[in-house]
Structures are given as C-alpha cells and as structure tokens.
C-alpha cells in the first residue's frame, strides 16, 4: 500500500474491519434519507445522485399541493418567486460562499457562457483558455463564445491552463471528470490574479462531496451541477457563484427578466438585480428547484470536512482493491489530490460495467477504457464497497463479462 495514503487514512484489511468502520461512521445515518432500492450499490452518484425522501416530498408538495391548490398564486403563497435565491443561499454554505453570492438557474453549459462573457471585461487580456481534457461542454461553450466575440480560444495542454493564461479568462474544473484530479484552487487563483487573469471554476464534480472553499481561495466566478453529488434530480438546475464585490459590476450577456430588479414593472429598460441574482435569466423550473431544495436537507448539520474525508477513504479502498486485481489506476493515488470518484482502466471496461450492473453494482463507463466509481459518502458504506470490489474481482477472474450482450452499447453510458 502507498505510504501517503496510509498516513492519512487507515484502510480496512478485511470485511470485519470495514464493518467496524461503518459502526463508528458519523455519516452512516444519512443513508435513511435516500430512496435507494434494496440490493443496489450505487456508485454513480457523481453522474446522477439518487432520489431522497426530502426531494420526493418537496416535489409532491409543489405539484400535488401548491400547483393544484394555489395555481398561479403559488408564485407568491409558496414563495416560488424567491426559490432560486433561497436554494442558492442553502448551497452557499456547501461551497464556502456567503449568502447572496449563489443563485440557482439554467444548466452549467449556459452558466459557463454567461460567466465567461461577463468575466472578459475584467481580464487584462482578451483571451479565452481551456485545457484539452476539460469536460466537453466547457470546451464547446468557449468555442461558441470565441466565435461570437472574435476573442481567441487557446487550447492548453492538460494542467497547463494557468501557465498559458496570460491575463485571460480560463474555464477550469476543480475536479477532472475523468481522472478525479483535484486542482489547487487557492494557488491557481493567486497565480491567475497576479497576472490579471480570471478563472471560472466548474465545480460539477466537487460540489456536495468536497469541502469547497470559494471565499477562502479568493475565487470570483464558479458554476456547477446540482444533479450529481447534491442529488437534486435529473435535469436539476445548476448554480452560479459570483463574489459579492465583483457581482455588481458584471453584465450578463443573457439579461432576462428574472434577473431584472423589478420584473413585474414590465419596463423596456433593463436594470439588473443587485449581486449574483442578476444571472437568473428566464422563469425557473420550479418543480426541479423544489426537488433540489428537499434534497439539500440531507446536508443540514453535516460537516463537509467529514463528507470529504469519507469520500476519500472509500475511494482509497476502491483503488487499492482495484490495483490488487491488476487494474490500471487512472486517478491520483494520493487522496488529497482527488475528488469523490475514482477511475480505473480496462480494455473491456464497457462489458465489465454491464456485468457489474447485473450484480446490482452500478458504475459508469467513459470511452474508450475508463470505469468510474462515484463514492457518495452520504449513502455508501465501507462494507458495501468491500463487497462491490470483491464482486468485481470475481467477474474479472471468471470472465463472466465476456458476452455479446454485455458489449452492446446503450446511448447513455
Ligand atoms: C456534469 C458536468 C457538466 C454538465 O453540464 P450541463 O450543462 O449542466 O449539462 C458540466 N461540466 C462538468 C465538468 C460536468 O461534470
């Protein structure tokens, strides 16, 4: 085992030791808040978090309750009109931001566009930068913005975005979606800002699983998903963070009426809300927002430091057991350099993932060879991971994955 890992995390050497860790786990009780069927080990919380009792309850209250009973009046009576900002304020604690600095709206893709366009006037140079292994939507959106504005898009090599920033605007994931490599937010911010550059952080694979510290790192812009580790539900809206002292200077390129200071005055002249709330553009998806609001109940009173350290301990177990089976590890072995998922490579990764699913173990696959395991600490346990990895070892040893049926690709992997 790796020395660095051993000093930080004591890993179970047997199933009994894994059970002992579950018995003293301060987060173990959170599992009761999830609507997960028996017999499923869900290792895809980094892609679509499972339903929670709270999300389903709020979804019913908004639909069968407020929509049925109050109809259009529910915008006032159920305070739907304030829901984007209310949920943003609850989210702010989870990403180390202040109340008023986060608003929930649109998708990450759209928010990246809004933030990158509004960050350009703050940057010393008109230059857009993205790394070549960045999540595809981040690359496509910057390409589109570059075409629209005539600002050059620089495609930096993996890990070289900061050194090639030269005072421009960089879009960067805090946790790489494939490898789980974690960036050093505070160090990157310091170096970008000293050269007049701006970073827009994509927190999609970090929010809800790491102890993200936007304020402490002096970060000015961020966006991220809520349907991954926050369990907001399929298609749940994303969030926008803009630091309070810059937000009032920003001009969104999509100034819709929901970001207007007085939308129901119906004036022709646009006057933005104060602060980050100006980044809301159109009517919010209330049913999705209601579900997300309920899903966040799971995090009430939960320490993100504990969430982060359990995710890393579970990830370490996964990687050590995967290495023992001869799989190629594609994530940092040092837990402090990782997010909440771990990746391994296998030339037949896809049929392997399909075979695992038949054992009730749900993981995901990223072409061409990557198998990802998401370690959501709020509903997974140590013995459960021990068992899942033992099943994986058996599937590999018996080659039970090696069938035509398992090779047939679905549209969504
Ligand atoms: C999941 C994810 C997205 C998703 O973007 P949407 O526009 O909300 O679909 C974006 N970036 C990263 C890094 C992601 O992991």
Short mmCIF file of C-alpha atoms and ligand atoms in Angstrom, two decimals:
data_model
loop_
_atom_site.label_atom_id
_atom_site.label_comp_id
_atom_site.label_asym_id
_atom_site.label_seq_id
_atom_site.Cartn_x
_atom_site.Cartn_y
_atom_site.Cartn_z
CA UNK A 1 0.00 0.00 0.00
CA UNK A 2 1.02 3.56 -0.58
CA UNK A 3 2.70 5.33 2.29
CA UNK A 4 1.00 8.65 1.75
CA UNK A 5 -2.42 7.04 1.74
CA UNK A 6 -1.65 5.03 4.84
CA UNK A 7 -0.70 8.09 6.83
CA UNK A 8 -3.97 9.84 6.05
CA UNK A 9 -6.48 7.02 6.07
CA UNK A 10 -6.47 3.69 7.82
CA UNK A 11 -7.95 1.26 5.35
CA UNK A 12 -9.81 -1.92 6.32
CA UNK A 13 -7.88 -5.14 5.67
CA UNK A 14 -10.93 -7.38 5.97
CA UNK A 15 -14.70 -7.25 5.70
CA UNK A 16 -14.92 -7.25 9.51
CA UNK A 17 -12.72 -4.16 9.67
CA UNK A 18 -14.91 -2.50 7.04
CA UNK A 19 -17.99 -3.26 9.16
CA UNK A 20 -16.24 -1.77 12.19
CA UNK A 21 -15.66 1.47 10.25
CA UNK A 22 -19.38 1.55 9.36
CA UNK A 23 -20.28 1.12 13.02
CA UNK A 24 -18.45 4.33 14.03
CA UNK A 25 -19.19 6.33 10.86
CA UNK A 26 -20.80 9.67 11.81
CA UNK A 27 -22.47 9.83 8.36
CA UNK A 28 -23.95 6.32 8.41
CA UNK A 29 -27.42 7.54 9.45
CA UNK A 30 -27.73 9.78 6.37
CA UNK A 31 -28.49 6.71 4.26
CA UNK A 32 -32.02 6.58 5.69
CA UNK A 33 -32.76 9.85 3.89
CA UNK A 34 -32.31 8.17 0.47
CA UNK A 35 -34.90 6.29 -1.57
CA UNK A 36 -32.49 3.60 -2.78
CA UNK A 37 -33.89 0.14 -3.60
CA UNK A 38 -32.57 -2.83 -1.62
CA UNK A 39 -29.75 -4.72 -3.29
CA UNK A 40 -28.38 -1.76 -5.25
CA UNK A 41 -24.85 -0.49 -4.67
CA UNK A 42 -24.98 2.88 -6.34
CA UNK A 43 -21.55 4.05 -7.49
CA UNK A 44 -22.87 6.66 -9.92
CA UNK A 45 -23.71 9.49 -7.51
CA UNK A 46 -21.15 11.59 -9.44
CA UNK A 47 -23.39 11.35 -12.52
CA UNK A 48 -26.96 11.34 -11.21
CA UNK A 49 -27.45 11.35 -7.46
CA UNK A 50 -30.26 9.06 -6.24
CA UNK A 51 -33.66 10.26 -5.05
CA UNK A 52 -34.02 11.40 -1.46
CA UNK A 53 -37.13 11.27 0.70
CA UNK A 54 -36.86 15.07 1.03
CA UNK A 55 -36.72 15.68 -2.74
CA UNK A 56 -39.74 13.45 -3.39
CA UNK A 57 -41.67 15.09 -0.53
CA UNK A 58 -40.99 18.59 -1.88
CA UNK A 59 -41.79 17.54 -5.43
CA UNK A 60 -45.20 16.29 -4.27
CA UNK A 61 -45.80 19.42 -2.21
CA UNK A 62 -45.01 21.67 -5.19
CA UNK A 63 -47.04 19.66 -7.70
CA UNK A 64 -49.96 17.99 -5.90
CA UNK A 65 -50.02 20.73 -3.25
CA UNK A 66 -49.17 24.24 -4.42
CA UNK A 67 -49.73 23.80 -8.17
CA UNK A 68 -53.10 22.10 -7.70
CA UNK A 69 -54.36 24.24 -4.85
CA UNK A 70 -52.85 27.68 -5.39
CA UNK A 71 -52.06 27.65 -9.11
CA UNK A 72 -50.54 30.96 -10.28
CA UNK A 73 -50.95 32.29 -6.75
CA UNK A 74 -48.26 29.88 -5.57
CA UNK A 75 -45.60 32.23 -7.02
CA UNK A 76 -46.47 34.36 -4.00
CA UNK A 77 -48.02 31.96 -1.46
CA UNK A 78 -45.36 29.24 -1.82
CA UNK A 79 -42.68 31.88 -2.50
CA UNK A 80 -41.71 30.26 -5.79
CA UNK A 81 -40.51 33.70 -6.90
CA UNK A 82 -37.69 33.55 -4.31
CA UNK A 83 -36.82 29.87 -4.68
CA UNK A 84 -33.73 30.32 -6.92
CA UNK A 85 -32.14 32.63 -4.38
CA UNK A 86 -33.31 30.65 -1.35
CA UNK A 87 -31.79 27.42 -2.67
CA UNK A 88 -28.68 29.38 -3.69
CA UNK A 89 -28.27 30.55 -0.10
CA UNK A 90 -28.53 26.98 1.20
CA UNK A 91 -25.96 25.91 -1.36
CA UNK A 92 -23.58 28.73 -0.46
CA UNK A 93 -22.52 27.00 2.77
CA UNK A 94 -21.62 23.83 0.87
CA UNK A 95 -19.21 25.65 -1.45
CA UNK A 96 -17.73 28.03 1.11
CA UNK A 97 -19.50 31.12 -0.23
CA UNK A 98 -21.54 33.83 1.51
CA UNK A 99 -25.31 34.23 1.44
CA UNK A 100 -26.30 36.23 -1.64
CA UNK A 101 -23.36 35.03 -3.70
CA UNK A 102 -25.07 31.97 -5.21
CA UNK A 103 -28.16 31.73 -7.39
CA UNK A 104 -29.64 28.57 -8.90
CA UNK A 105 -30.54 28.77 -12.60
CA UNK A 106 -30.11 27.20 -16.03
CA UNK A 107 -27.54 24.49 -16.84
CA UNK A 108 -23.79 24.52 -16.31
CA UNK A 109 -23.35 24.97 -20.07
CA UNK A 110 -25.46 28.15 -20.14
CA UNK A 111 -23.93 29.46 -16.93
CA UNK A 112 -20.41 28.98 -18.32
CA UNK A 113 -21.39 31.13 -21.28
CA UNK A 114 -22.86 33.85 -19.07
CA UNK A 115 -19.90 33.88 -16.69
CA UNK A 116 -17.16 33.73 -19.33
CA UNK A 117 -18.74 36.58 -21.30
CA UNK A 118 -19.20 38.73 -18.21
CA UNK A 119 -15.65 37.98 -17.00
CA UNK A 120 -13.97 39.12 -20.23
CA UNK A 121 -14.08 42.87 -19.37
CA UNK A 122 -12.39 42.11 -16.02
CA UNK A 123 -9.45 40.27 -17.56
CA UNK A 124 -6.24 42.05 -18.53
CA UNK A 125 -6.20 40.42 -21.97
CA UNK A 126 -8.97 39.35 -24.34
CA UNK A 127 -8.13 35.68 -24.43
CA UNK A 128 -10.14 32.56 -23.60
CA UNK A 129 -8.33 29.46 -22.33
CA UNK A 130 -9.47 25.87 -21.79
CA UNK A 131 -7.49 22.67 -21.27
CA UNK A 132 -7.76 19.92 -23.88
CA UNK A 133 -9.01 17.31 -21.42
CA UNK A 134 -11.67 19.60 -19.95
CA UNK A 135 -15.27 18.36 -19.88
CA UNK A 136 -16.52 18.69 -23.49
CA UNK A 137 -19.35 21.16 -22.85
CA UNK A 138 -16.86 23.61 -21.31
CA UNK A 139 -14.77 23.44 -24.50
CA UNK A 140 -17.77 23.76 -26.82
CA UNK A 141 -19.20 26.76 -24.96
CA UNK A 142 -15.89 28.64 -25.04
CA UNK A 143 -15.54 27.84 -28.72
CA UNK A 144 -19.00 29.28 -29.32
CA UNK A 145 -18.21 32.41 -27.30
CA UNK A 146 -14.94 32.82 -29.16
CA UNK A 147 -16.78 32.66 -32.50
CA UNK A 148 -19.33 35.21 -31.33
CA UNK A 149 -16.87 37.71 -29.82
CA UNK A 150 -13.79 37.21 -32.00
CA UNK A 151 -11.73 36.58 -28.85
CA UNK A 152 -9.09 33.86 -29.46
CA UNK A 153 -9.60 30.50 -27.78
CA UNK A 154 -6.36 28.90 -26.60
CA UNK A 155 -6.46 25.13 -26.05
CA UNK A 156 -3.90 24.41 -23.38
CA UNK A 157 -2.38 21.00 -22.64
CA UNK A 158 -3.81 19.22 -19.57
CA UNK A 159 -2.70 21.06 -16.41
CA UNK A 160 -1.24 23.98 -18.41
CA UNK A 161 -4.23 26.34 -18.37
CA UNK A 162 -2.76 28.59 -15.69
CA UNK A 163 0.68 28.84 -17.28
CA UNK A 164 -0.93 29.76 -20.61
CA UNK A 165 -3.50 32.15 -19.14
CA UNK A 166 -1.52 35.37 -19.75
CA UNK A 167 -4.17 37.55 -18.18
CA UNK A 168 -7.13 35.97 -19.99
CA UNK A 169 -10.20 34.00 -18.88
CA UNK A 170 -9.76 30.32 -18.01
CA UNK A 171 -12.59 27.83 -17.53
CA UNK A 172 -11.39 25.02 -15.28
CA UNK A 173 -12.87 22.07 -13.42
CA UNK A 174 -11.90 21.82 -9.77
CA UNK A 175 -12.12 18.02 -10.13
CA UNK A 176 -11.44 16.43 -13.52
CA UNK A 177 -14.48 14.39 -14.59
CA UNK A 178 -12.37 11.52 -15.84
CA UNK A 179 -9.30 11.21 -13.61
CA UNK A 180 -10.69 12.90 -10.47
CA UNK A 181 -7.51 15.02 -10.33
CA UNK A 182 -8.11 17.95 -7.95
CA UNK A 183 -6.78 21.42 -8.76
CA UNK A 184 -5.35 23.73 -6.08
CA UNK A 185 -7.96 26.47 -6.14
CA UNK A 186 -6.17 28.95 -3.86
CA UNK A 187 -2.80 28.59 -5.63
CA UNK A 188 -4.35 28.82 -9.10
CA UNK A 189 -6.37 31.89 -8.10
CA UNK A 190 -3.29 33.61 -6.69
CA UNK A 191 -1.29 32.98 -9.83
CA UNK A 192 -4.14 33.92 -12.21
CA UNK A 193 -4.92 37.13 -10.33
CA UNK A 194 -1.28 38.22 -10.13
CA UNK A 195 -1.23 38.21 -13.95
CA UNK A 196 -4.60 39.96 -14.32
CA UNK A 197 -6.39 36.74 -15.31
CA UNK A 198 -9.76 35.35 -14.28
CA UNK A 199 -10.74 31.74 -13.53
CA UNK A 200 -14.26 30.41 -13.86
CA UNK A 201 -14.42 27.27 -11.76
CA UNK A 202 -16.58 24.38 -12.88
CA UNK A 203 -17.49 22.70 -9.60
CA UNK A 204 -19.70 19.99 -11.11
CA UNK A 205 -17.65 17.07 -9.79
CA UNK A 206 -16.78 18.74 -6.49
CA UNK A 207 -19.98 20.21 -5.08
CA UNK A 208 -21.54 18.07 -2.36
CA UNK A 209 -18.54 15.79 -1.95
CA UNK A 210 -15.56 18.08 -1.22
CA UNK A 211 -15.06 20.85 1.29
CA UNK A 212 -15.01 23.57 -1.39
CA UNK A 213 -13.81 26.95 -0.12
CA UNK A 214 -14.62 29.62 -2.69
CA UNK A 215 -14.27 32.65 -0.38
CA UNK A 216 -11.10 31.42 1.31
CA UNK A 217 -9.49 30.82 -2.10
CA UNK A 218 -10.50 34.32 -3.30
CA UNK A 219 -12.40 32.75 -6.20
CA UNK A 220 -14.56 35.21 -8.11
CA UNK A 221 -16.58 33.01 -10.50
CA UNK A 222 -17.95 29.48 -10.39
CA UNK A 223 -20.77 27.29 -11.58
CA UNK A 224 -21.66 23.65 -11.03
CA UNK A 225 -24.21 20.88 -11.23
CA UNK A 226 -26.80 20.02 -8.63
CA UNK A 227 -27.89 16.65 -10.03
CA UNK A 228 -24.61 14.89 -9.18
CA UNK A 229 -23.48 14.72 -5.52
CA UNK A 230 -26.23 17.14 -4.43
CA UNK A 231 -28.88 14.63 -5.56
CA UNK A 232 -31.13 17.38 -6.97
CA UNK A 233 -32.73 15.08 -9.56
CA UNK A 234 -32.47 14.52 -13.33
CA UNK A 235 -32.03 17.87 -15.07
CA UNK A 236 -31.95 19.84 -11.79
CA UNK A 237 -30.82 23.42 -12.46
CA UNK A 238 -27.19 24.44 -11.95
CA UNK A 239 -25.83 27.30 -9.85
CA UNK A 240 -23.86 30.47 -10.42
CA UNK A 241 -21.43 31.93 -7.89
CA UNK A 242 -20.04 35.44 -8.30
CA UNK A 243 -18.16 37.03 -5.41
CA UNK A 244 -20.12 39.87 -3.82
CA UNK A 245 -17.53 42.58 -4.52
CA UNK A 246 -17.45 41.86 -8.27
CA UNK A 247 -21.05 40.75 -8.89
CA UNK A 248 -22.47 44.28 -9.05
CA UNK A 249 -20.04 45.19 -11.84
CA UNK A 250 -20.93 42.24 -14.05
CA UNK A 251 -23.07 42.38 -17.15
CA UNK A 252 -24.69 39.11 -18.11
CA UNK A 253 -24.91 38.54 -21.86
CA UNK A 254 -28.37 37.00 -21.31
CA UNK A 255 -30.19 39.72 -19.37
CA UNK A 256 -33.57 38.07 -18.95
CA UNK A 257 -36.46 39.41 -16.94
CA UNK A 258 -35.86 37.14 -13.94
CA UNK A 259 -32.53 38.90 -13.38
CA UNK A 260 -34.26 42.30 -13.55
CA UNK A 261 -34.62 44.29 -10.33
CA UNK A 262 -38.38 44.74 -10.88
CA UNK A 263 -39.65 42.12 -13.36
CA UNK A 264 -43.30 42.91 -12.73
CA UNK A 265 -42.89 46.58 -13.62
CA UNK A 266 -42.61 45.36 -17.24
CA UNK A 267 -40.35 48.24 -18.29
CA UNK A 268 -38.40 48.36 -21.55
CA UNK A 269 -35.15 49.35 -19.87
CA UNK A 270 -33.07 46.59 -18.30
CA UNK A 271 -31.92 47.17 -14.71
CA UNK A 272 -30.22 44.18 -13.11
CA UNK A 273 -30.86 42.90 -9.59
CA UNK A 274 -28.02 43.63 -7.18
CA UNK A 275 -25.40 40.91 -6.83
CA UNK A 276 -25.31 37.42 -8.25
CA UNK A 277 -29.10 37.18 -8.63
CA UNK A 278 -28.74 39.11 -11.91
CA UNK A 279 -27.54 35.88 -13.52
CA UNK A 280 -31.03 34.39 -13.39
CA UNK A 281 -32.46 34.86 -16.86
CA UNK A 282 -35.79 33.15 -17.53
CA UNK A 283 -38.57 31.59 -15.43
CA UNK A 284 -37.05 28.99 -13.07
CA UNK A 285 -38.04 25.29 -13.29
CA UNK A 286 -39.99 25.25 -10.02
CA UNK A 287 -40.63 21.50 -9.80
CA UNK A 288 -36.92 20.76 -10.22
CA UNK A 289 -35.96 23.53 -7.83
CA UNK A 290 -38.40 22.21 -5.24
CA UNK A 291 -36.88 18.73 -5.52
CA UNK A 292 -33.37 20.17 -5.15
CA UNK A 293 -34.45 22.19 -2.12
CA UNK A 294 -35.70 18.99 -0.47
CA UNK A 295 -32.56 17.07 -1.46
CA UNK A 296 -30.39 19.62 0.34
CA UNK A 297 -32.00 18.65 3.67
CA UNK A 298 -29.59 15.68 3.75
CA UNK A 299 -26.70 18.13 4.15
CA UNK A 300 -28.23 20.03 7.09
CA UNK A 301 -25.89 19.75 10.07
CA UNK A 302 -23.41 17.67 8.06
CA UNK A 303 -19.75 18.74 8.03
CA UNK A 304 -18.28 18.92 4.53
CA UNK A 305 -14.89 18.06 6.05
CA UNK A 306 -16.32 14.72 7.18
CA UNK A 307 -18.02 14.18 3.81
CA UNK A 308 -14.73 14.81 2.02
CA UNK A 309 -12.65 12.56 4.22
CA UNK A 310 -15.11 9.65 3.98
CA UNK A 311 -15.27 10.01 0.18
CA UNK A 312 -11.51 9.80 0.02
CA UNK A 313 -11.34 6.82 2.37
CA UNK A 314 -13.90 4.93 0.27
CA UNK A 315 -12.03 5.93 -2.89
CA UNK A 316 -8.76 4.71 -1.42
CA UNK A 317 -10.34 1.32 -0.64
CA UNK A 318 -11.63 1.09 -4.21
CA UNK A 319 -8.26 1.96 -5.75
CA UNK A 320 -6.24 -0.36 -3.52
CA UNK A 321 -8.58 -3.28 -4.21
CA UNK A 322 -8.65 -2.47 -7.95
CA UNK A 323 -4.86 -2.38 -8.04
CA UNK A 324 -4.83 -5.76 -6.32
CA UNK A 325 -6.90 -7.15 -9.22
CA UNK A 326 -4.37 -5.86 -11.73
CA UNK A 327 -6.49 -2.96 -12.99
CA UNK A 328 -4.74 0.22 -14.17
CA UNK A 329 -5.47 3.08 -11.81
CA UNK A 330 -6.33 6.31 -13.65
CA UNK A 331 -6.76 8.58 -10.61
CA UNK A 332 -4.21 10.14 -8.25
CA UNK A 333 -3.18 7.66 -5.54
CA UNK A 334 -2.76 10.49 -3.05
CA UNK A 335 -6.26 11.04 -1.64
CA UNK A 336 -5.57 14.73 -1.02
CA UNK A 337 -5.26 15.21 -4.81
CA UNK A 338 -8.62 13.62 -5.59
CA UNK A 339 -12.30 14.36 -5.77
CA UNK A 340 -15.07 11.96 -4.84
CA UNK A 341 -14.79 9.45 -7.66
CA UNK A 342 -12.01 7.14 -8.75
CA UNK A 343 -11.26 5.76 -12.20
CA UNK A 344 -9.60 2.62 -13.43
CA UNK A 345 -8.88 1.45 -16.97
CA UNK A 346 -9.66 -1.90 -18.53
CA UNK A 347 -9.62 -2.67 -22.28
CA UNK A 348 -13.08 -4.24 -21.87
CA UNK A 349 -14.39 -1.60 -19.48
CA UNK A 350 -17.82 -1.37 -21.06
CA UNK A 351 -18.89 -5.04 -20.82
CA UNK A 352 -17.38 -5.13 -17.32
CA UNK A 353 -19.60 -2.26 -16.19
CA UNK A 354 -22.63 -4.01 -17.73
CA UNK A 355 -21.81 -7.27 -15.95
CA UNK A 356 -21.38 -5.42 -12.63
CA UNK A 357 -24.84 -3.88 -13.05
CA UNK A 358 -26.31 -7.40 -13.22
CA UNK A 359 -24.84 -7.94 -9.74
CA UNK A 360 -26.64 -4.80 -8.51
CA UNK A 361 -23.44 -2.72 -8.63
CA UNK A 362 -23.94 0.38 -10.73
CA UNK A 363 -20.81 2.15 -12.02
CA UNK A 364 -20.23 4.09 -15.24
CA UNK A 365 -18.02 3.98 -18.29
CA UNK A 366 -16.28 6.75 -20.21
CA UNK A 367 -14.99 5.90 -23.65
CA UNK A 368 -12.57 4.38 -24.54
CA UNK A 369 -11.46 2.44 -21.40
CA UNK A 370 -12.40 4.31 -18.23
CA UNK A 371 -14.55 2.80 -15.48
CA UNK A 372 -15.64 5.33 -12.86
CA UNK A 373 -16.79 4.63 -9.32
CA UNK A 374 -18.51 7.52 -7.52
CA UNK A 375 -18.13 7.38 -3.74
CA UNK A 376 -21.03 9.43 -2.39
CA UNK A 377 -20.36 9.35 1.35
CA UNK A 378 -23.93 10.02 2.45
CA UNK A 379 -25.39 6.72 1.30
CA UNK A 380 -22.43 4.35 0.80
CA UNK A 381 -20.70 2.30 3.48
CA UNK A 382 -17.30 0.66 3.85
CA UNK A 383 -18.56 -2.95 3.87
CA UNK A 384 -20.67 -2.18 0.82
CA UNK A 385 -17.58 -1.02 -1.10
CA UNK A 386 -15.66 -4.05 0.15
CA UNK A 387 -18.38 -6.31 -1.27
CA UNK A 388 -18.66 -4.42 -4.57
CA UNK A 389 -14.94 -4.65 -5.22
CA UNK A 390 -14.93 -8.33 -4.27
CA UNK A 391 -17.69 -8.95 -6.85
CA UNK A 392 -15.65 -7.04 -9.42
CA UNK A 393 -12.65 -9.27 -8.71
CA UNK A 394 -14.80 -12.34 -9.24
CA UNK A 395 -16.28 -11.04 -12.51
CA UNK A 396 -12.78 -10.34 -13.82
CA UNK A 397 -11.46 -13.74 -12.70
CA UNK A 398 -14.35 -15.74 -14.18
CA UNK A 399 -14.60 -13.50 -17.30
CA UNK A 400 -18.36 -13.52 -16.86
CA UNK A 401 -18.38 -10.07 -18.54
CA UNK A 402 -17.24 -11.64 -21.83
CA UNK A 403 -20.56 -11.96 -23.70
CA UNK A 404 -22.00 -10.32 -26.83
CA UNK A 405 -24.96 -8.97 -24.85
CA UNK A 406 -22.69 -7.01 -22.49
CA UNK A 407 -20.79 -5.49 -25.43
CA UNK A 408 -23.89 -3.93 -26.95
CA UNK A 409 -23.66 -0.18 -26.28
CA UNK A 410 -26.51 1.88 -24.86
CA UNK A 411 -26.90 5.56 -25.90
CA UNK A 412 -26.11 6.85 -22.41
CA UNK A 413 -23.09 5.24 -20.78
C1 LIG B 1 -21.82 17.18 -15.45
C2 LIG B 1 -20.94 18.28 -15.90
C3 LIG B 1 -21.44 19.35 -16.65
C4 LIG B 1 -22.88 19.36 -17.07
O1 LIG B 1 -23.27 20.50 -17.75
P1 LIG B 1 -24.83 20.77 -18.02
O2 LIG B 1 -24.85 21.88 -18.97
O3 LIG B 1 -25.47 21.13 -16.70
O4 LIG B 1 -25.42 19.51 -18.59
C5 LIG B 1 -20.57 20.37 -17.00
N1 LIG B 1 -19.26 20.33 -16.64
C6 LIG B 1 -18.75 19.30 -15.92
C7 LIG B 1 -17.31 19.31 -15.52
C8 LIG B 1 -19.57 18.24 -15.54
O5 LIG B 1 -19.06 17.24 -14.85
#
